[in-house]
Structures are given as structure tokens and as C-alpha cells.
CSV table of C-alpha atoms and ligand atoms in Angstrom, one decimal:
chain,number,residue,atom,x,y,z
A,1218,MET,CA,-84.5,13.2,-0.7
A,1219,ASN,CA,-83.0,14.2,2.8
A,1220,SER,CA,-80.5,11.6,3.7
A,1221,LYS,CA,-78.6,13.5,6.6
A,1222,ASP,CA,-80.8,11.7,9.2
A,1223,THR,CA,-78.4,8.6,9.6
A,1224,ALA,CA,-74.7,8.3,9.7
A,1225,HIS,CA,-74.1,6.6,5.7
A,1226,ALA,CA,-75.0,8.4,3.0
A,1227,LEU,CA,-75.5,5.6,0.8
A,1228,ARG,CA,-75.8,1.7,2.0
A,1229,ILE,CA,-74.8,-0.8,-1.0
A,1230,ASP,CA,-76.1,-4.4,0.7
A,1231,ALA,CA,-74.9,-7.7,-0.9
A,1232,VAL,CA,-76.1,-6.2,-4.3
A,1233,SER,CA,-75.2,-8.3,-7.0
A,1234,LYS,CA,-75.7,-8.7,-11.1
A,1235,ARG,CA,-76.0,-11.4,-13.4
A,1236,TYR,CA,-77.0,-11.3,-17.0
A,1237,GLY,CA,-77.7,-14.4,-18.3
A,1238,ASN,CA,-74.7,-16.6,-17.1
A,1239,VAL,CA,-72.4,-14.2,-16.5
A,1240,VAL,CA,-71.9,-12.7,-13.2
A,1241,ALA,CA,-71.0,-9.0,-13.4
A,1242,LEU,CA,-71.0,-8.6,-9.7
A,1243,HIS,CA,-70.6,-11.2,-7.5
A,1244,ALA,CA,-72.5,-9.7,-3.8
A,1245,THR,CA,-70.7,-6.7,-2.8
A,1246,SER,CA,-71.3,-4.5,0.2
A,1247,ILE,CA,-70.2,-1.0,0.8
A,1248,ASP,CA,-71.3,2.0,3.4
A,1249,VAL,CA,-70.4,5.2,1.9
A,1250,PRO,CA,-70.6,7.8,4.9
A,1251,HIS,CA,-71.6,11.9,4.0
A,1252,GLY,CA,-69.2,13.2,2.3
A,1253,GLU,CA,-66.8,10.7,1.6
A,1254,PHE,CA,-64.8,10.5,-1.8
A,1255,LEU,CA,-64.8,6.9,-2.5
A,1256,THR,CA,-63.4,5.6,-5.7
A,1257,ILE,CA,-64.2,2.4,-7.5
A,1258,LEU,CA,-60.9,1.4,-9.1
A,1259,GLY,CA,-60.6,-1.9,-10.9
A,1260,PRO,CA,-59.2,-3.0,-14.6
A,1261,SER,CA,-61.9,-2.7,-17.4
A,1262,GLY,CA,-64.6,-5.5,-17.3
A,1263,SER,CA,-64.2,-5.8,-13.3
A,1264,GLY,CA,-68.0,-4.5,-12.5
A,1265,LYS,CA,-67.0,-1.2,-12.0
A,1266,SER,CA,-69.7,0.4,-14.4
A,1267,THR,CA,-72.4,-2.6,-13.2
A,1268,LEU,CA,-72.3,-1.4,-9.6
A,1269,LEU,CA,-72.6,2.7,-10.3
A,1270,MET,CA,-75.5,2.0,-12.7
A,1271,MET,CA,-77.4,0.1,-10.0
A,1272,VAL,CA,-76.5,3.3,-7.7
A,1273,ALA,CA,-78.1,5.4,-10.1
A,1274,GLY,CA,-81.0,3.4,-11.2
A,1275,PHE,CA,-80.3,2.4,-15.0
A,1276,GLU,CA,-79.8,-1.4,-13.8
A,1277,GLN,CA,-81.7,-3.2,-11.2
A,1278,PRO,CA,-79.9,-5.5,-8.9
A,1279,SER,CA,-80.3,-9.4,-8.9
A,1280,SER,CA,-80.0,-9.3,-5.5
A,1281,GLY,CA,-79.3,-7.4,-2.9
A,1282,ASP,CA,-80.8,-3.7,-1.4
A,1283,ILE,CA,-79.0,0.1,-2.0
A,1284,ARG,CA,-80.5,2.7,0.4
A,1285,VAL,CA,-80.0,6.4,1.2
A,1286,GLY,CA,-80.5,7.1,4.6
A,1287,SER,CA,-82.7,4.4,5.9
A,1288,ARG,CA,-84.5,4.1,2.5
A,1289,SER,CA,-84.6,1.7,0.0
A,1290,ILE,CA,-84.0,3.1,-3.4
A,1291,VAL,CA,-84.1,0.3,-5.6
A,1292,ASP,CA,-87.3,0.8,-6.8
A,1293,LEU,CA,-86.9,4.5,-7.7
A,1294,PRO,CA,-86.0,5.7,-11.1
A,1295,PRO,CA,-83.1,7.5,-11.7
A,1296,GLU,CA,-85.0,11.0,-12.3
A,1297,ARG,CA,-86.5,10.9,-8.7
A,1298,ARG,CA,-82.9,9.5,-7.0
A,1299,ASN,CA,-81.7,13.0,-7.3
A,1300,PHE,CA,-78.1,12.0,-8.0
A,1301,GLY,CA,-75.7,14.3,-9.9
A,1302,MET,CA,-74.4,11.7,-12.5
A,1303,VAL,CA,-71.8,11.4,-15.5
A,1304,PHE,CA,-72.0,8.0,-17.4
A,1305,GLN,CA,-70.5,6.9,-20.7
A,1306,GLY,CA,-73.2,7.6,-23.3
A,1307,TYR,CA,-75.2,9.5,-20.8
A,1308,ALA,CA,-75.5,12.2,-23.7
A,1309,LEU,CA,-75.3,16.2,-23.5
A,1310,PHE,CA,-78.9,17.3,-25.2
A,1311,PRO,CA,-78.0,18.2,-28.6
A,1312,HIS,CA,-79.9,21.3,-29.0
A,1313,MET,CA,-78.8,23.4,-26.2
A,1314,THR,CA,-75.7,25.3,-25.9
A,1315,VAL,CA,-73.0,24.4,-23.0
A,1316,ALA,CA,-74.5,27.3,-21.2
A,1317,GLU,CA,-78.4,25.3,-21.5
A,1318,ASN,CA,-77.0,22.1,-20.6
A,1319,ILE,CA,-75.7,23.0,-17.8
A,1320,HIS,CA,-78.8,25.1,-16.7
A,1321,PHE,CA,-81.2,22.4,-17.7
A,1322,PRO,CA,-80.5,20.7,-14.0
A,1323,LEU,CA,-81.5,24.0,-12.0
A,1324,ARG,CA,-84.2,24.4,-14.7
A,1325,VAL,CA,-86.4,21.1,-13.7
A,1326,ARG,CA,-85.4,21.9,-10.2
A,1327,GLY,CA,-87.2,25.5,-10.3
A,1328,ILE,CA,-83.9,27.7,-9.7
A,1329,GLY,CA,-83.9,30.4,-11.7
A,1330,GLY,CA,-83.0,34.1,-11.6
A,1331,SER,CA,-79.5,35.3,-10.5
A,1332,THR,CA,-78.6,32.2,-8.3
A,1333,ALA,CA,-78.9,30.1,-11.5
A,1334,VAL,CA,-77.0,32.4,-13.8
A,1335,GLU,CA,-74.1,32.4,-11.1
A,1336,ARG,CA,-74.0,28.8,-10.7
A,1337,VAL,CA,-73.8,28.0,-14.1
A,1338,ARG,CA,-71.2,30.3,-14.5
A,1339,ASN,CA,-69.2,28.9,-11.7
A,1340,ALA,CA,-69.6,25.6,-13.0
A,1341,MET,CA,-68.2,26.2,-16.4
A,1342,GLU,CA,-64.8,27.9,-15.1
A,1343,MET,CA,-64.4,24.7,-12.8
A,1344,VAL,CA,-64.4,22.7,-16.2
A,1345,ARG,CA,-62.5,25.6,-17.5
A,1346,LEU,CA,-65.7,26.0,-20.5
A,1347,ASP,CA,-66.4,29.5,-19.9
A,1348,HIS,CA,-65.3,30.8,-23.3
A,1349,LEU,CA,-67.8,27.9,-25.5
A,1350,ALA,CA,-70.8,29.0,-23.6
A,1351,ASP,CA,-72.9,29.2,-26.9
A,1352,ARG,CA,-71.2,26.2,-28.7
A,1353,LEU,CA,-73.7,22.8,-29.3
A,1354,PRO,CA,-72.5,19.8,-28.2
A,1355,LYS,CA,-71.6,19.1,-31.9
A,1356,GLN,CA,-68.9,21.7,-31.8
A,1357,LEU,CA,-66.9,20.4,-29.0
A,1358,SER,CA,-64.3,17.8,-28.7
A,1359,GLY,CA,-65.1,14.7,-26.9
A,1360,GLY,CA,-63.1,16.1,-23.9
A,1361,GLN,CA,-65.0,19.1,-23.6
A,1362,GLN,CA,-68.6,17.1,-23.9
A,1363,GLN,CA,-66.7,15.5,-20.9
A,1364,ARG,CA,-66.5,18.2,-19.4
A,1365,VAL,CA,-69.8,19.8,-20.1
A,1366,ALA,CA,-71.3,16.8,-18.6
A,1367,LEU,CA,-69.4,16.9,-15.1
A,1368,ALA,CA,-70.6,20.6,-15.1
A,1369,ARG,CA,-73.9,19.7,-15.5
A,1370,ALA,CA,-73.6,16.6,-12.9
A,1371,LEU,CA,-72.7,19.1,-10.1
A,1372,VAL,CA,-74.1,22.5,-11.2
A,1373,PHE,CA,-77.5,21.7,-8.7
A,1374,GLU,CA,-75.6,21.3,-5.9
A,1375,PRO,CA,-76.9,17.1,-5.1
A,1376,ASP,CA,-75.9,15.4,-2.0
A,1377,ILE,CA,-75.1,12.2,-4.0
A,1378,VAL,CA,-72.6,12.4,-7.3
A,1379,LEU,CA,-71.9,9.2,-9.0
A,1380,LEU,CA,-68.8,9.6,-11.8
A,1381,ASP,CA,-67.9,7.1,-14.0
A,1382,GLU,CA,-64.7,7.8,-15.7
A,1383,PRO,CA,-65.7,11.2,-16.0
A,1384,LEU,CA,-62.1,12.2,-17.0
A,1385,GLY,CA,-61.3,9.7,-19.2
A,1386,ALA,CA,-61.3,11.7,-22.7
A,1387,LEU,CA,-59.3,14.9,-21.1
A,1388,ASP,CA,-55.2,15.2,-21.9
A,1389,ARG,CA,-52.9,14.7,-19.0
A,1390,LYS,CA,-52.6,18.4,-18.0
A,1391,LEU,CA,-56.0,19.1,-18.4
A,1392,ARG,CA,-56.9,15.9,-16.5
A,1393,ALA,CA,-55.1,17.3,-13.5
A,1394,GLU,CA,-56.1,20.4,-13.6
A,1395,VAL,CA,-59.8,19.1,-13.3
A,1396,GLN,CA,-58.8,16.9,-10.9
A,1397,ILE,CA,-57.8,19.4,-8.9
A,1398,GLU,CA,-60.9,21.7,-9.1
A,1399,LEU,CA,-63.1,18.5,-8.8
A,1400,LYS,CA,-62.0,17.6,-4.9
A,1401,ALA,CA,-62.1,21.2,-4.3
A,1402,LEU,CA,-65.2,21.3,-5.5
A,1403,HIS,CA,-66.1,18.0,-3.0
A,1404,GLU,CA,-64.5,19.8,-0.6
A,1405,ARG,CA,-66.7,22.9,-0.6
A,1406,LEU,CA,-70.0,21.0,-1.4
A,1407,GLY,CA,-69.4,18.3,1.3
A,1408,ALA,CA,-71.4,15.7,-0.9
A,1409,THR,CA,-70.4,12.7,-1.5
A,1410,PHE,CA,-68.8,10.7,-4.5
A,1411,LEU,CA,-68.7,7.9,-6.2
A,1412,PHE,CA,-65.5,8.1,-8.6
A,1413,VAL,CA,-65.1,5.4,-11.0
A,1414,THR,CA,-61.7,5.0,-12.5
A,1415,HIS,CA,-59.3,2.4,-13.8
A,1416,ASP,CA,-56.1,4.6,-13.3
A,1417,GLN,CA,-54.2,4.3,-10.2
A,1418,GLU,CA,-52.9,7.6,-9.8
A,1419,GLU,CA,-56.1,9.1,-10.2
A,1420,ALA,CA,-57.6,7.1,-7.2
A,1421,LEU,CA,-54.5,7.7,-5.3
A,1422,SER,CA,-54.7,11.2,-5.5
A,1423,MET,CA,-58.2,12.1,-5.2
A,1424,SER,CA,-60.1,9.7,-2.7
A,1425,GLY,CA,-60.3,9.4,0.4
A,1426,ARG,CA,-61.1,5.1,0.2
A,1427,ILE,CA,-60.8,3.2,-2.5
A,1428,ALA,CA,-62.5,0.1,-3.3
A,1429,ILE,CA,-60.4,-2.1,-5.2
A,1430,MET,CA,-62.7,-4.6,-8.0
A,1431,CYS,CA,-61.4,-7.9,-9.8
A,1432,ASP,CA,-63.5,-9.9,-11.8
A,1433,GLY,CA,-66.7,-8.4,-10.2
A,1434,ARG,CA,-65.7,-8.6,-6.8
A,1435,LEU,CA,-64.5,-6.3,-4.0
A,1436,VAL,CA,-61.4,-7.1,-3.2
A,1437,GLN,CA,-60.3,-4.7,-0.7
A,1438,ILE,CA,-61.4,-0.9,0.5
A,1439,GLY,CA,-59.3,1.2,2.5
A,1440,ARG,CA,-57.6,4.8,2.5
A,1441,PRO,CA,-55.0,5.3,-0.2
A,1442,ASP,CA,-52.3,4.5,2.3
A,1443,GLU,CA,-53.5,1.6,3.9
A,1444,LEU,CA,-54.2,-0.1,0.3
A,1445,TYR,CA,-50.6,0.9,-0.9
A,1446,GLU,CA,-48.7,0.2,2.3
A,1447,ARG,CA,-51.0,-3.2,3.0
A,1448,PRO,CA,-52.0,-4.4,-0.4
A,1449,VAL,CA,-53.8,-8.1,0.9
A,1450,ASN,CA,-52.7,-10.0,-2.3
A,1451,ARG,CA,-50.7,-9.8,-5.7
A,1452,PHE,CA,-53.5,-8.5,-7.6
A,1453,CYS,CA,-53.7,-5.4,-5.4
A,1454,ALA,CA,-49.9,-4.9,-4.9
A,1455,SER,CA,-49.1,-4.4,-8.4
A,1456,PHE,CA,-52.6,-3.0,-9.6
A,1457,LEU,CA,-52.5,-0.1,-7.5
A,1458,GLY,CA,-48.7,1.1,-8.0
A,1459,ASP,CA,-45.9,-1.3,-8.6
A,1460,SER,CA,-44.4,-4.3,-6.9
A,1461,ASN,CA,-41.6,-7.0,-6.6
A,1462,PHE,CA,-43.0,-10.4,-5.5
A,1463,ILE,CA,-40.6,-12.5,-3.3
A,1464,GLU,CA,-41.2,-15.8,-2.7
A,1465,GLY,CA,-39.6,-18.0,-0.4
A,1466,ALA,CA,-40.2,-20.6,2.9
A,1467,VAL,CA,-40.2,-19.4,6.5
A,1468,VAL,CA,-36.9,-21.4,7.9
A,1469,GLU,CA,-37.6,-19.9,11.5
A,1470,ARG,CA,-39.6,-17.3,13.6
A,1471,ASP,CA,-37.3,-14.7,15.2
A,1472,GLY,CA,-39.4,-13.0,17.8
A,1473,GLU,CA,-41.4,-10.5,15.8
A,1474,ALA,CA,-39.5,-11.3,12.9
A,1475,VAL,CA,-39.6,-14.5,10.2
A,1476,VAL,CA,-36.1,-15.5,8.1
A,1477,TYR,CA,-37.2,-16.9,5.2
A,1478,GLN,CA,-35.2,-18.3,2.2
A,1479,ALA,CA,-35.8,-17.3,-1.2
A,1480,GLY,CA,-33.3,-18.8,-3.5
A,1481,GLN,CA,-30.2,-19.6,-1.9
A,1482,ARG,CA,-30.4,-16.8,0.3
A,1483,ARG,CA,-32.5,-15.8,3.9
A,1484,PHE,CA,-33.8,-12.5,4.2
A,1485,ARG,CA,-35.7,-11.5,7.4
A,1486,GLN,CA,-39.5,-9.9,7.8
A,1487,ILE,CA,-40.7,-8.1,10.3
A,1488,ALA,CA,-44.3,-8.7,10.7
A,1489,GLY,CA,-44.2,-11.9,8.7
A,1490,ALA,CA,-46.5,-14.8,9.5
A,1491,GLY,CA,-46.1,-18.5,9.8
A,1492,GLN,CA,-43.8,-21.3,10.8
A,1493,SER,CA,-41.3,-23.0,9.4
A,1494,GLY,CA,-41.7,-24.7,6.2
A,1495,ASP,CA,-44.5,-22.7,5.6
A,1496,ARG,CA,-44.4,-20.7,1.9
A,1497,ILE,CA,-44.6,-17.0,2.0
A,1498,VAL,CA,-45.2,-14.0,-0.9
A,1499,LEU,CA,-44.1,-10.8,-0.4
A,1500,ALA,CA,-44.8,-8.0,-2.0
A,1501,LEU,CA,-42.3,-5.2,-2.3
A,1502,ARG,CA,-42.5,-1.9,-3.3
A,1503,PRO,CA,-39.4,-0.6,-5.9
A,1504,GLU,CA,-38.6,3.0,-4.0
A,1505,LYS,CA,-38.4,0.9,-1.0
A,1506,ILE,CA,-35.3,-0.9,-2.6
A,1507,SER,CA,-31.7,1.0,-1.8
A,1508,LEU,CA,-29.1,0.8,-4.8
A,1509,CYS,CA,-25.7,0.5,-3.8
A,1510,GLU,CA,-22.1,0.3,-5.3
A,1511,ARG,CA,-20.6,-1.3,-2.6
A,1512,GLU,CA,-21.8,-4.7,-1.0
A,1513,PRO,CA,-23.9,-3.2,2.2
A,1514,VAL,CA,-22.1,-5.8,4.7
A,1515,ASP,CA,-23.8,-4.8,7.7
A,1516,LYS,CA,-27.5,-5.3,6.4
A,1517,VAL,CA,-29.3,-8.7,6.4
A,1518,ASN,CA,-31.7,-8.2,3.5
A,1519,ARG,CA,-29.0,-7.6,0.7
A,1520,LEU,CA,-28.3,-9.5,-2.4
A,1521,THR,CA,-26.2,-8.6,-5.7
A,1522,GLY,CA,-26.9,-8.3,-9.4
A,1523,VAL,CA,-26.7,-6.8,-12.7
A,1524,LEU,CA,-28.2,-4.3,-14.4
A,1525,ALA,CA,-30.1,-5.1,-17.5
A,1526,HIS,CA,-31.8,-1.9,-17.6
A,1527,PHE,CA,-32.6,1.8,-16.6
A,1528,ASN,CA,-35.5,4.1,-17.9
A,1529,TYR,CA,-35.1,8.0,-17.1
A,1530,PHE,CA,-38.7,9.5,-16.3
A,1531,GLY,CA,-36.8,13.0,-15.7
A,1532,SER,CA,-37.4,12.8,-12.1
A,1533,TYR,CA,-36.9,9.3,-11.4
A,1534,PHE,CA,-35.0,6.3,-12.6
A,1535,HIS,CA,-36.7,2.6,-13.0
A,1536,TYR,CA,-34.0,0.1,-12.7
A,1537,THR,CA,-34.2,-3.5,-13.6
A,1538,LEU,CA,-31.9,-6.0,-11.7
A,1539,ARG,CA,-31.2,-9.6,-12.6
A,1540,THR,CA,-30.5,-11.4,-9.6
A,1541,ASP,CA,-29.8,-15.3,-8.8
A,1542,ASP,CA,-32.3,-15.5,-5.9
A,1543,LEU,CA,-35.0,-13.3,-6.9
A,1544,GLY,CA,-35.1,-12.9,-10.7
A,1545,THR,CA,-35.6,-9.5,-12.0
A,1546,VAL,CA,-36.0,-6.9,-9.5
A,1547,LEU,CA,-37.3,-3.3,-10.2
A,1548,VAL,CA,-36.2,-0.5,-8.6
A,1549,THR,CA,-37.2,3.3,-8.4
A,1550,ALA,CA,-34.9,6.2,-7.1
A,1551,PRO,CA,-35.2,9.9,-7.5
A,1552,ALA,CA,-33.2,10.9,-10.1
A,1553,TRP,CA,-31.4,14.0,-8.2
A,1554,GLN,CA,-30.1,11.3,-5.3
A,1555,SER,CA,-29.2,8.3,-7.7
A,1556,PRO,CA,-25.9,7.3,-6.6
A,1557,VAL,CA,-25.4,5.0,-9.5
A,1558,ALA,CA,-24.4,6.2,-12.7
A,1559,PRO,CA,-26.1,3.7,-14.9
A,1560,GLU,CA,-23.7,1.6,-16.9
A,1561,LEU,CA,-25.6,-1.8,-18.3
A,1562,GLY,CA,-23.9,-4.8,-17.3
A,1563,LYS,CA,-22.8,-3.3,-14.3
A,1564,GLN,CA,-22.8,-5.5,-10.8
A,1565,LEU,CA,-24.6,-3.8,-8.3
A,1566,HIS,CA,-26.4,-4.1,-4.8
A,1567,ILE,CA,-29.8,-4.2,-3.4
A,1568,THR,CA,-30.8,-3.6,0.2
A,1569,TRP,CA,-34.4,-3.5,2.1
A,1570,ASP,CA,-35.1,-2.8,5.6
A,1571,GLU,CA,-36.8,-5.7,7.2
A,1572,ASP,CA,-40.2,-4.0,7.7
A,1573,ALA,CA,-40.2,-2.6,4.1
A,1574,ALA,CA,-42.0,-5.6,2.3
A,1575,HIS,CA,-45.4,-7.0,3.1
A,1576,PRO,CA,-47.0,-10.3,3.3
A,1577,VAL,CA,-49.8,-10.8,0.4
A,1578,LEU,CA,-52.2,-13.7,-0.3
A,1579,GLU,CA,-51.7,-15.3,-3.7
A,1580,GLY,CA,-55.2,-15.3,-5.6
A,1581,PRO,CA,-57.3,-12.0,-6.6
A,1582,SER,CA,-59.8,-12.7,-3.4
A,1583,PRO,CA,-58.9,-12.0,-0.1
B,3079,LIG,N1,-75.5,-5.4,-20.7
B,3079,LIG,C1,-74.7,-6.3,-20.1
B,3079,LIG,N2,-74.9,-8.1,-20.7
B,3079,LIG,C2,-74.0,-8.7,-20.4
B,3079,LIG,N3,-72.9,-8.6,-19.6
B,3079,LIG,C3,-72.6,-7.7,-19.4
B,3079,LIG,C4,-73.4,-6.2,-19.5
B,3079,LIG,N4,-73.0,-5.3,-19.1
B,3079,LIG,C5,-71.7,-5.2,-18.6
B,3079,LIG,N5,-71.8,-7.0,-18.3
B,3079,LIG,C6,-70.6,-7.6,-18.2
B,3079,LIG,O1,-70.1,-7.8,-16.7
B,3079,LIG,C7,-68.9,-7.7,-16.6
B,3079,LIG,C8,-68.5,-6.2,-15.9
B,3079,LIG,O2,-68.7,-5.4,-17.0
B,3079,LIG,P1,-68.6,-3.8,-16.6
B,3079,LIG,O3,-69.2,-3.2,-15.0
B,3079,LIG,O4,-69.2,-3.0,-17.3
B,3079,LIG,O5,-66.7,-3.5,-15.7
B,3079,LIG,P2,-66.1,-2.2,-16.2
B,3079,LIG,O6,-67.0,-0.8,-15.8
B,3079,LIG,O7,-65.5,-2.4,-14.8
B,3079,LIG,O8,-65.0,-2.2,-17.1
B,3079,LIG,C9,-68.3,-7.5,-17.8
B,3079,LIG,O9,-67.3,-9.0,-17.9
B,3079,LIG,C10,-69.2,-7.3,-19.4
B,3079,LIG,O10,-68.9,-8.2,-20.4
B,3080,LIG,MG1,-66.9,0.6,-17.2
């Protein structure tokens, strides 16, 4: 199907899914431009697979429409949608070898000869399976089977690729390698990718945009840096990266900034919203807080605490401070520039810039 005639490769239009009394997906709309790498990120049970299964054609929407170009595809069976797909439980052919499994989509499309041989070989190299070409699926580990499925989904160079946690069974190092290959392949093919994961680092590093889901709803969609820097609510701030939350009350406006009180202290936030008396919740990333041994008296946003824990991760430290006014505060700092020799119980000071925090809403829905 030629979908290159409109601006969007794929349009998910007010699609919902109900199973009896369970709403697996509330009405959700997403426009996916040609060539985008869109990641659907969310915790288990948030509706990611339900959404992807409807795009694939394995499930029918309870309402709404799905279009490729200008054409509705909801009545097309999966095989006629011509998407590359990796789904959990979308099994390999047990009687075919690795190479035959990967060759299969080319065979059904009538692609043969040296083109097919070369594409199968490239696909196997991409997923690091060229040495296992003649094995049967039952002779492979779970991670190896997953990689065969990935190669089989991509070998016929589809316009749209749907991947539901395709790297879930791979160990960390191999996963990182396949991530890089997959990203390179995406750029080379120019295909549109819908990629489901619950892994925030994978989402941040691979995606053009990320759609964050919670309880069957799309909560926020945007570029990785937008979502990380400007999460709309507490859920997004804590699901994508770590965050401290400061709860306070606005004391006064001061030009572009608000002065707010949390505990017994006052702090300033540029671009904070609200009028005197309003409640305010701010997300403050742990890496935006500086630790100091001397009190930074020239800074407005500063606080004293006691080091309660620290964790060493090789390249960086996690520090947990106990403070009277903000409770427990998490701070991260690169190990190489760490100003503090960690000593439990030690009194330390923290400071953050007036634009370092970001106001967020309370609930999971914006
Ligand atoms: N076939 C089904 N029958 C009943 N409920 C389902 C079915 N499939 C999914 N659900 C429910 O829909 C919700 C979303 O599931 P799912 O899309 O699989 O989430 P995710 O992929 O994000 O883990 C869950 O509450 C799940 O239990
Ligand atoms: Mg799922």
C-alpha cells in the first residue's frame, strides 16, 4: 500500500478498546509522520500492546479509526496491512531454520535471487545471528529467537514497523548493540517505527518522539528532551527519569518568578505559575542540584541536610539527603567531579538554580 501521498504515515484517531467492563485504552489520537521513530512508553498494563495490536490488526478498536495515508485500515486483516511486526507470542515457524524464517517474508512477496540472499544475510548480521543461520528455533535461546523475529520483521523493508518490546529478552550489552543497529536501520530505511517499551533509557535514546501512557491513557507526547525537561505531571516526571518533588505554597509573584514556601523556607522559581496562596508542585531532577560543603550564601535556593545514604555507580554517585523542609532529597553527581567525600551523617548543603525545577500537575492525567 502506498502511503506516501499524505503528510502522515499513520493516523490513530480517537481509538479506544474495551474488554467487557475493562477499558484497556481510552480514546487516543496520535498522528505519526513518515519516517518517525515513535516510542510508546508506559508501565505494565497501561495499554501499550492493546494500542499496537489494533494498529497491527490483531484486535478491532471499540471505537475510532486507524488510517494509513487517507485510507482506513480497520477492516484489513493483518497480513494485508503489510507492516513489519514483532509481537510477544508472534512465533517463529518451528520447522524452518533461522535463515528460512527470515527469508519467508521475501518469498511471499516474490522477492528472490541474489537480492533475497543479500537481504537475508544483512538482516542476520544486523541482529548478530549470521553464525546460526541453519539452526531451528527450538535450538535457540529466547533472546536469539527474539532477534530472528526482529530480522524477519525488517527484511522486506516495510514502510511501517510495529515492535512490541522486541529487545526485552536480550541481556544489557547485546541489547545496547541491537538498539544502535535498529536505530541505524531506521535512518537508512526511512520507515516509520512504532516501538513499545517499558524501558525509559531505551525510549530516551532511540526515539524521535515518545508517547507516555498510564492506565489506558496517553498522558504526554513529545521529543525525549521535551518530556524530560517539561513533564506535565508527577507520573511523567517520575516514570521518565528520577525526580524530587517540592510541594509548597506561592507567597508572591516577583516578575517572571514566583516565591514559594516549602516547610519553613522560601525558594524562587522562574516561570512558576500561580498567585499568592496557590499550592505549587515542582519536579526537580537530581542532577540539577549541587552539593556543597560550605553553605552557598549567595544563592536563594539553598538548603542544609544530612547525608543518609549514597550509592556508587562507577561514573556517578546517588546521594540521599535528609532535610527538615523538603524531606528526603535525591542528588546525583558525576563521580569524577564529586565535591564530597561521602561520609554518612555529615551535614551538607544543596543549591539549585531558579529555573532548574519545573511545575507539574498532581494526577496522572493532564
Ligand atoms: N484480551 C484481554 N481481555 C481482557 N483484558 C485485557 C485483554 N488484553 C489486555 N487487557 C487489559 O487491558 C489493559 C492493558 O493491557 P496491555 O495493553 O497488554 O498493557 P501493556 O502492554 O501496557 O502492558 C490491562 O489492564 C489488561 O489486563
Ligand atoms: Mg504489553
